[in-house]
Short mmCIF file of C-alpha atoms in Angstrom, two decimals:
data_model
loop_
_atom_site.label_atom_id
_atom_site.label_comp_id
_atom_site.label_asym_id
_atom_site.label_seq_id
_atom_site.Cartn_x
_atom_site.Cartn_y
_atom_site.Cartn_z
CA UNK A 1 -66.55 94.46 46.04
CA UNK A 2 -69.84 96.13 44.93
CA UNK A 3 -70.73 97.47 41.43
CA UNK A 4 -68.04 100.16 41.80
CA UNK A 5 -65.52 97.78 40.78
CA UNK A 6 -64.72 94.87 38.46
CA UNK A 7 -62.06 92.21 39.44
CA UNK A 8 -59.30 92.99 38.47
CA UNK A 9 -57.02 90.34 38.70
CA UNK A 10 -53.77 89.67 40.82
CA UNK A 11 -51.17 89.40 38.04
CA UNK A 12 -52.40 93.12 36.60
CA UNK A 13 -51.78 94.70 40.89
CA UNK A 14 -48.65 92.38 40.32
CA UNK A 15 -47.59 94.15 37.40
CA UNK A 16 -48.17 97.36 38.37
CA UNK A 17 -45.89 97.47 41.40
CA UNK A 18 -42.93 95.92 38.90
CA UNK A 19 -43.96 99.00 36.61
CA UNK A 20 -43.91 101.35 39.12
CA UNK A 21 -47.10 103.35 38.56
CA UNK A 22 -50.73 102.10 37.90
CA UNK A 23 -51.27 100.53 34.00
CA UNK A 24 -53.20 102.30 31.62
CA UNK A 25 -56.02 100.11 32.14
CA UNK A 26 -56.24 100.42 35.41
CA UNK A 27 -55.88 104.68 34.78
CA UNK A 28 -58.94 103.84 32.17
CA UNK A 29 -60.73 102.32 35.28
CA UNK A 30 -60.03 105.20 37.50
CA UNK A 31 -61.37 107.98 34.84
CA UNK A 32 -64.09 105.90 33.23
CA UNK A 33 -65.25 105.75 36.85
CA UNK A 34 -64.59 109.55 37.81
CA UNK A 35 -63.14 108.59 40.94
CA UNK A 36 -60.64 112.03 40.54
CA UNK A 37 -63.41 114.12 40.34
CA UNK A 38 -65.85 112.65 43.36
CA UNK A 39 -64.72 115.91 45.49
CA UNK A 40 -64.48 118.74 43.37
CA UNK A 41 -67.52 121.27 42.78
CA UNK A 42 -70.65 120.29 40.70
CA UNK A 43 -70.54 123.54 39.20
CA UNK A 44 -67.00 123.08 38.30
CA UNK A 45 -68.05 119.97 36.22
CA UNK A 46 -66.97 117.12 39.39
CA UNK A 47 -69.61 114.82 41.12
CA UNK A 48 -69.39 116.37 44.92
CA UNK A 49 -70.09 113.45 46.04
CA UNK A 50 -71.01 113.16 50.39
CA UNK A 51 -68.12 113.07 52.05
CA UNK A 52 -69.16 109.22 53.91
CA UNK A 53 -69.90 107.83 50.23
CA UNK A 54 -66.37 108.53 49.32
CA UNK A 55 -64.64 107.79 52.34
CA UNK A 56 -66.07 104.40 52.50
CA UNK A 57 -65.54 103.80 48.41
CA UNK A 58 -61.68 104.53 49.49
CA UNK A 59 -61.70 101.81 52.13
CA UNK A 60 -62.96 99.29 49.10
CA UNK A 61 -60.86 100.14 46.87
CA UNK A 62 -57.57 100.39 48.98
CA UNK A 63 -59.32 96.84 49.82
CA UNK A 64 -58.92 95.49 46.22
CA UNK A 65 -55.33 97.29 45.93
CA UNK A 66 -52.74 99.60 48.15
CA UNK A 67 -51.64 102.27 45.78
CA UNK A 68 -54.72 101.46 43.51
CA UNK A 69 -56.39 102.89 46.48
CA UNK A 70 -54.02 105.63 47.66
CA UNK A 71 -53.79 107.30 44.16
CA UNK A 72 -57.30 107.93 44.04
CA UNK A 73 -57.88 109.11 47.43
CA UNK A 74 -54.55 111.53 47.28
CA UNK A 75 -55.26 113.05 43.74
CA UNK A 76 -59.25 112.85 44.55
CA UNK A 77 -58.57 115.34 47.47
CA UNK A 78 -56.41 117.33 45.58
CA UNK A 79 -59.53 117.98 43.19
CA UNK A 80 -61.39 118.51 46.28
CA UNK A 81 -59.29 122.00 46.13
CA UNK A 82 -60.91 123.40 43.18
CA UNK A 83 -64.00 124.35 46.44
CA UNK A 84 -61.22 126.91 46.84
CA UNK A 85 -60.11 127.92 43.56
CA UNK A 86 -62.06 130.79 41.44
CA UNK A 87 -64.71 129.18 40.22
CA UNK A 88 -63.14 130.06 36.09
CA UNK A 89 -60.21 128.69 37.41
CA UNK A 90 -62.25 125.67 38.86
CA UNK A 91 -63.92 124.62 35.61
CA UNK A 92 -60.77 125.07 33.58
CA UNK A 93 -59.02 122.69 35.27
CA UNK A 94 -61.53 120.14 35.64
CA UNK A 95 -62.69 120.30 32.69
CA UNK A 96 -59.30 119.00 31.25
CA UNK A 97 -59.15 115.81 29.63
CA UNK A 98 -58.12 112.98 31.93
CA UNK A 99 -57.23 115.66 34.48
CA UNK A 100 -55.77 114.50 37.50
CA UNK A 101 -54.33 116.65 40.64
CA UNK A 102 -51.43 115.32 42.58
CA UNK A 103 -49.13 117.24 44.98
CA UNK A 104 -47.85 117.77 48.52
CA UNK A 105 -48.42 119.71 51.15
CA UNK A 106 -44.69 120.58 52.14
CA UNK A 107 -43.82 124.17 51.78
CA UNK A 108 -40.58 123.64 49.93
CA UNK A 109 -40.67 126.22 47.33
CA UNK A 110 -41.00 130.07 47.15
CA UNK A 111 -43.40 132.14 45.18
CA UNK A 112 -41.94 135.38 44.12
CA UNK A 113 -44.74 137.81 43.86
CA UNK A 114 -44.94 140.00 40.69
CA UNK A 115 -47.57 142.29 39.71
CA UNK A 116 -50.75 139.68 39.14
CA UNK A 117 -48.84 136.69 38.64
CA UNK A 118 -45.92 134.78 40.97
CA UNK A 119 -42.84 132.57 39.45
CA UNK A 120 -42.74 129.27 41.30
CA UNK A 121 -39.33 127.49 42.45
CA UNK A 122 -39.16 124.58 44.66
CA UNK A 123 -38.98 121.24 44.73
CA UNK A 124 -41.76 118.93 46.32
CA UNK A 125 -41.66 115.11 47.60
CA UNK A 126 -43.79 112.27 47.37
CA UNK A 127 -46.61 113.11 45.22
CA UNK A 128 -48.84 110.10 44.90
CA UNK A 129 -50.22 109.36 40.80
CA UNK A 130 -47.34 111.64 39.99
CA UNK A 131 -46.60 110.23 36.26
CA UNK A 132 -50.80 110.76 35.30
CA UNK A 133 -51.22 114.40 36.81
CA UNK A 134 -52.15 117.23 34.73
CA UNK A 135 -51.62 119.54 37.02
CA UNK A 136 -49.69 119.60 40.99
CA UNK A 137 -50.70 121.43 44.18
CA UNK A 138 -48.08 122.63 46.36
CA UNK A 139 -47.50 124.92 49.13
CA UNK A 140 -45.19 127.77 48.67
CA UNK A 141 -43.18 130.31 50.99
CA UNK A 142 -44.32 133.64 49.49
CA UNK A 143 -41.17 136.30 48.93
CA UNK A 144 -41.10 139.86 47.10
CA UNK A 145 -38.29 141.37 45.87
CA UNK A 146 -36.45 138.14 47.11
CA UNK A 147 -37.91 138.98 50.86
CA UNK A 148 -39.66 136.38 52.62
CA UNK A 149 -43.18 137.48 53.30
CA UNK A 150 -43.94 137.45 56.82
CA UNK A 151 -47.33 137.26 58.76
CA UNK A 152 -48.40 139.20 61.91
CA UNK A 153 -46.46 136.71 64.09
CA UNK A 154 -43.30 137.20 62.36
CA UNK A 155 -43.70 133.70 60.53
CA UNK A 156 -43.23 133.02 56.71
CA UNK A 157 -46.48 133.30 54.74
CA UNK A 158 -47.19 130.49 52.29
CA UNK A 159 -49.59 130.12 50.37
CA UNK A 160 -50.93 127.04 48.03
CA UNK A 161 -50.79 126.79 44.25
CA UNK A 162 -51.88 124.48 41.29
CA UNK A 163 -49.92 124.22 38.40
CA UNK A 164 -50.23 122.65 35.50
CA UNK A 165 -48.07 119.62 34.75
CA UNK A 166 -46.35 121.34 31.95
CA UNK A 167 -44.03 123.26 34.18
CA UNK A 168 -43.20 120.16 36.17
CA UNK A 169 -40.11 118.04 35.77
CA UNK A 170 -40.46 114.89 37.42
CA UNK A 171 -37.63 113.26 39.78
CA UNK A 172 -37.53 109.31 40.33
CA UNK A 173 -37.31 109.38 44.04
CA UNK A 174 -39.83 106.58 45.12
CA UNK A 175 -37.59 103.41 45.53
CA UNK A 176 -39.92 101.95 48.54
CA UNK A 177 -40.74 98.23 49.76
CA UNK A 178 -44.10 98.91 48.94
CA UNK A 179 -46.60 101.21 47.11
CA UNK A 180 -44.69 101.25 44.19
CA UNK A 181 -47.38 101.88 42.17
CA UNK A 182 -48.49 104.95 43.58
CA UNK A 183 -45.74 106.45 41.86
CA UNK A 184 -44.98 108.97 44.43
CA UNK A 185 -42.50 110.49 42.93
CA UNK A 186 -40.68 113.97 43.88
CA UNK A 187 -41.42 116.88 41.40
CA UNK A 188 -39.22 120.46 40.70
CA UNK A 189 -40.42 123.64 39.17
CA UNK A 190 -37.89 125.89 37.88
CA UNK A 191 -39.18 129.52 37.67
CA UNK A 192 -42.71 128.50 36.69
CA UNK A 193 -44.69 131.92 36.14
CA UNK A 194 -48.63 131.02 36.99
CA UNK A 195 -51.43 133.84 37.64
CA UNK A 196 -52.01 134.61 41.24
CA UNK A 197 -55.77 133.46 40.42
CA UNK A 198 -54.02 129.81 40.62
CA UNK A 199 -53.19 130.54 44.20
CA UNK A 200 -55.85 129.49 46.95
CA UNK A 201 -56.22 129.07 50.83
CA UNK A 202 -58.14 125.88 52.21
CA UNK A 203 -60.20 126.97 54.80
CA UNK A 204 -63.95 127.00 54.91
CA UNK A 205 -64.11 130.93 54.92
CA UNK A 206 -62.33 131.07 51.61
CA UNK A 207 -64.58 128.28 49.72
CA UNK A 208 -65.64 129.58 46.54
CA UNK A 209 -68.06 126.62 46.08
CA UNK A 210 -71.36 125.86 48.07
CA UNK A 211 -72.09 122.82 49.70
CA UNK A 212 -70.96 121.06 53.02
CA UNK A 213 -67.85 119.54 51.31
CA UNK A 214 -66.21 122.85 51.62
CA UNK A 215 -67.40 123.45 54.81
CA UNK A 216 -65.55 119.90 55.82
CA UNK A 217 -62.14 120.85 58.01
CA UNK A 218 -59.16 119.80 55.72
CA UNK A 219 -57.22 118.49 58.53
CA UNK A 220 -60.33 116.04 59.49
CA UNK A 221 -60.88 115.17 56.15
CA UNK A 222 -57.27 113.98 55.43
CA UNK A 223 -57.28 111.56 58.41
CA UNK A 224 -60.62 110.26 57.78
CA UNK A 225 -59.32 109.33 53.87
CA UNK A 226 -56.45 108.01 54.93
CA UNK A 227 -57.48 105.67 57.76
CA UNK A 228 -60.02 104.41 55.30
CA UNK A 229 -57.16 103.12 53.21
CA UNK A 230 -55.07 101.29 56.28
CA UNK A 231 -58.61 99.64 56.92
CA UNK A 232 -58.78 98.32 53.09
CA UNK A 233 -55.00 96.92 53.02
CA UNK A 234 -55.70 95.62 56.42
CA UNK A 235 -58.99 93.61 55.84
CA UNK A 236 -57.39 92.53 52.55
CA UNK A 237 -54.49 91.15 54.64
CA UNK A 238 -56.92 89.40 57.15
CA UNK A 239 -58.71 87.51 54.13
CA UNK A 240 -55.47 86.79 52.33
CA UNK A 241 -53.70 85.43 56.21
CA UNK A 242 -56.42 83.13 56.84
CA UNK A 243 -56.38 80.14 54.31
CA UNK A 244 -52.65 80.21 55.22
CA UNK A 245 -53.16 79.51 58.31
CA UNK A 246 -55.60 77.18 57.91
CA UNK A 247 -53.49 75.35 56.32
CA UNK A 248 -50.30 75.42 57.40
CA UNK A 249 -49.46 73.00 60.59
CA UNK A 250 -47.95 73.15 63.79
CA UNK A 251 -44.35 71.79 64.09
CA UNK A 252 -44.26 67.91 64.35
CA UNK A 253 -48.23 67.38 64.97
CA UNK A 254 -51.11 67.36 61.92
CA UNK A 255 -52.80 69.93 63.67
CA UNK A 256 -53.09 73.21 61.72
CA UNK A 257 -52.77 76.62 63.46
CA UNK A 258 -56.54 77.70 62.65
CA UNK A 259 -56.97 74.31 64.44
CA UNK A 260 -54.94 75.64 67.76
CA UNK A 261 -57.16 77.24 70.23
CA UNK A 262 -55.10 80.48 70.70
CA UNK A 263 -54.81 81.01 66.94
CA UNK A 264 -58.47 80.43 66.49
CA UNK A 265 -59.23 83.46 69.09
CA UNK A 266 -56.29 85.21 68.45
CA UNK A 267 -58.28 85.26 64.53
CA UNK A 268 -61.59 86.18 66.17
CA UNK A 269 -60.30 88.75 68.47
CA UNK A 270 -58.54 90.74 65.13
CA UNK A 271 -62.04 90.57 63.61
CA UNK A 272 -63.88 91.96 66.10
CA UNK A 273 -61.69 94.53 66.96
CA UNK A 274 -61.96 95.55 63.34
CA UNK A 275 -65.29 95.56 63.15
CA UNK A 276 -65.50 97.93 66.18
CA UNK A 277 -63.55 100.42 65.30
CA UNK A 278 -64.66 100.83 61.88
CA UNK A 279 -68.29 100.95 63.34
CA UNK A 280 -67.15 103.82 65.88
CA UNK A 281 -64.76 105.13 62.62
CA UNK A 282 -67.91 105.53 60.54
CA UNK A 283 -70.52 106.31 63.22
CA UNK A 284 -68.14 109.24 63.99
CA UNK A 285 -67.92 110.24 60.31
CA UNK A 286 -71.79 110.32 59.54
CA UNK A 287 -72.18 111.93 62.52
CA UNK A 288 -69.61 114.53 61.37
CA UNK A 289 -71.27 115.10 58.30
CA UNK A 290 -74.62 115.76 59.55
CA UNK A 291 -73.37 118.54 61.78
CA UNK A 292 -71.21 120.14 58.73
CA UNK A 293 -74.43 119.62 56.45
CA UNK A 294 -76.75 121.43 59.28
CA UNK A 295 -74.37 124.32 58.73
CA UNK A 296 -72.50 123.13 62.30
CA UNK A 297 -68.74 122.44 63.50
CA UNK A 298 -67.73 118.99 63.07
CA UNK A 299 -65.77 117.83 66.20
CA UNK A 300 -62.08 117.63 64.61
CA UNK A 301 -60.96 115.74 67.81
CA UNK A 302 -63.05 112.82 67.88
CA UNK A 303 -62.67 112.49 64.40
CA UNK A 304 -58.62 112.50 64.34
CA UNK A 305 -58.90 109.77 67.35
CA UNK A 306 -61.41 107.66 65.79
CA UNK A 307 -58.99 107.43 63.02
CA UNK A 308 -55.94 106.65 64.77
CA UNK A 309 -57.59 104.32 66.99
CA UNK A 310 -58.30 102.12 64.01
CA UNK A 311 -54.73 102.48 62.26
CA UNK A 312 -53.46 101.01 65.39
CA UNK A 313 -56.03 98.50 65.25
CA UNK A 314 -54.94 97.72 61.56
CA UNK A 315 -51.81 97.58 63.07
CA UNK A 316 -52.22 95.01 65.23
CA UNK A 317 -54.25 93.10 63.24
CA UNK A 318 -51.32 92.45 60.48
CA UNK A 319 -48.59 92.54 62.97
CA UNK A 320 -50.55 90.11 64.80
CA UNK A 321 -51.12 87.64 61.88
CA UNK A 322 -48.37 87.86 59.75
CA UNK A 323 -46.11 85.37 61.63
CA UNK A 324 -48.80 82.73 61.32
CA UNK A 325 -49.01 83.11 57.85
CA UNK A 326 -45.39 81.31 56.93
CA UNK A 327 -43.03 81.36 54.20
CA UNK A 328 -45.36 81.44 50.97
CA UNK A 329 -46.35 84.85 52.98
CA UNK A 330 -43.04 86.45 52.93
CA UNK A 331 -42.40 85.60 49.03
CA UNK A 332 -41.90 89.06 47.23
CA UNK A 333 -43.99 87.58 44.52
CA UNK A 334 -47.01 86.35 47.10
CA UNK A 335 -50.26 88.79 47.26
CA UNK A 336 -50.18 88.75 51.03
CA UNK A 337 -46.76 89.69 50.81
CA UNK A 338 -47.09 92.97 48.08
CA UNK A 339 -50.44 93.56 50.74
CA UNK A 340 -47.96 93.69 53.63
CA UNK A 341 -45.27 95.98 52.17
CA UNK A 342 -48.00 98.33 51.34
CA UNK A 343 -49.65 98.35 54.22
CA UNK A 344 -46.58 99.14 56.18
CA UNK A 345 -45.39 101.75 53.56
CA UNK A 346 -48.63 103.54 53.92
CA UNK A 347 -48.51 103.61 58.08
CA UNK A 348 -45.24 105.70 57.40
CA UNK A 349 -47.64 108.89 56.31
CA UNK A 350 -46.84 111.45 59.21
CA UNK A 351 -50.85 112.28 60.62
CA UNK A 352 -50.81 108.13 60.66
CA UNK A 353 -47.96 107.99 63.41
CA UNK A 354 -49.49 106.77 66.67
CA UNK A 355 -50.54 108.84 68.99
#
């Protein structure tokens, strides 16, 4: 870890997962740190930070800790919103104390239009740093009059929203193996009346803030974050697995399995592999952001394969290992082990299925 982070130990990540949500200390770290604000508009009062600087902080600090990780990249991009919010609206919300964005993309609510301002039902799943928001994004089915609103291909319009965490009644839904403290809990909102200024459509035509950031496709973006994390968790399982196996021995023999020529390559084969992919991950990336800053497309396809090509590479990496690694690696109390449910908790995200 560089001079982003400081070590924090094992027993804290430990404690957090039996907690089920990220200590305050380790929430002190996050906003001390402005991690929640590295993608929203400088003129908004956030850091708009290069899109390759954050993706690869993400990577180190998914590296250090799963939902430590996955909290800040989730509630990071939803600040990365605010490039589409009136730019009032913008500062006012980051501008809050602490403030924090969580939310989810699923369009299970409605927003029932009235006059300049719409009254929000729904209810939303697995919003990641749920219990520290101050405020949730969420997409919303638009009606009038209790009529869905319907587009020019006959399809329900929806439209996104941020709310602030006052209207939101939390639901204790996140009973996983792993990334328990990512808190990603479900969330309701009963008849929540917000100004339509609180309303806002990601795409680069309606950014309200300058800057390639907003000019970054959303759909890119999200897999590039997200692979990042699978990368941390899975080079934090590699350097966990390998003093195991060095250590543990072969059945009846003193040899140990690091010892054992197919181990030994099996070892040097994951790492290479891993280091390939994230060089072709990251080349693509840059590469990506140079176009986008030069006011051109990014290409959205190599991008989304890049990514997936080195989740399945995580993949095998920790599928590959794990049974080398023995018993001490499948106690619930083990590092390796709370790295392994995490890891595999976090492949279940649906852009991360393989292609």
């Amino acid at each position: 870890m560089d001079d982003h982070m400081d070590d924090r130990s094992t027993d804290e990540y430990r404690a957090a997962e039996l907690a089920g949500f990220l200590l305050p200390g380790q929430q002190a770290l996050i906003h001390e740190r402005g991690w929640l604000k590295m993608l929203a508009p400088r003129a908004a009062g956030g850091a708009e930070l290069p899109l390759p600087d954050v993706v690869r902080l993400e990577e180190e600090l998914a590296a250090q800790d799963g939902s430590l990780g996955w909290v800040v990249t989730l509630c990071a991009g939803a600040g990365w919103f605010a490039g589409f919010l009136p730019p009032a609206v913008a500062r006012d919300i980051v501008g809050t104390p602490r403030v924090c964005l969580a939310g989810s993309g699923a369009a299970t609510g409605y927003a029932d239009l009235d006059g300049d301002s719409a009254v929000i039902t729904g209810r939303w799943d697995y919003a990641s740093g749920a219990p520290m928001a101050t405020h949730f994004t969420l997409n919303a089915v638009l009606r009038e009059q209790g009529t869905v609103l319907c587009d020019d291909a006959g399809q329900p319009r929806i439209r996104a929203f941020v709310v602030p965490a006052a209207h939101v009644t939390l639901e204790p839904s996140w009973h996983t193996i792993g990334m328990r403290a990512s808190a990603s809990q479900a969330y309701r909102i009963d008849g929540a009346r917000v100004p339509l200024s609180h309303g806002f459509t990601i795409d680069a035509a309606h950014a309200t803030a300058q800057g390639p950031l907003y000019r970054f496709p959303f759909m890119a973006l999200a897999y590039v974050t997200l692979a990042a994390n699978l990368l941390g968790m899975a080079t934090h399982f590699i350097a966990l697995a390998e003093p195991l196996i060095a250590t543990r021995r072969r059945h009846g023999g003193d040899v140990t399995l690091l010892d054992v020529p197919a181990v030994a390559s099996l070892l040097a084969d994951v790492r290479d592999a891993l280091a390939r992919d994230r060089a072709a991950f990251y080349a693509a990336l840059d590469k990506a952001w140079e176009r986008v800053a030069a006011h051109a497309a990014a290409d959205e396809d190599t991008l989304r394969t890049v990514s997936l090509r080195l989740v399945d590479t995580c993949r095998q990496a920790v599928d590959g290992l794990y049974p080398y690694c023995g018993l001490r690696a499948a106690r619930a109390d083990a590092a390796i082990n709370r790295v392994w449910r995490d890891f595999h908790t976090a492949t279940q995200h649906t852009l991360l299925l393989p292609a």
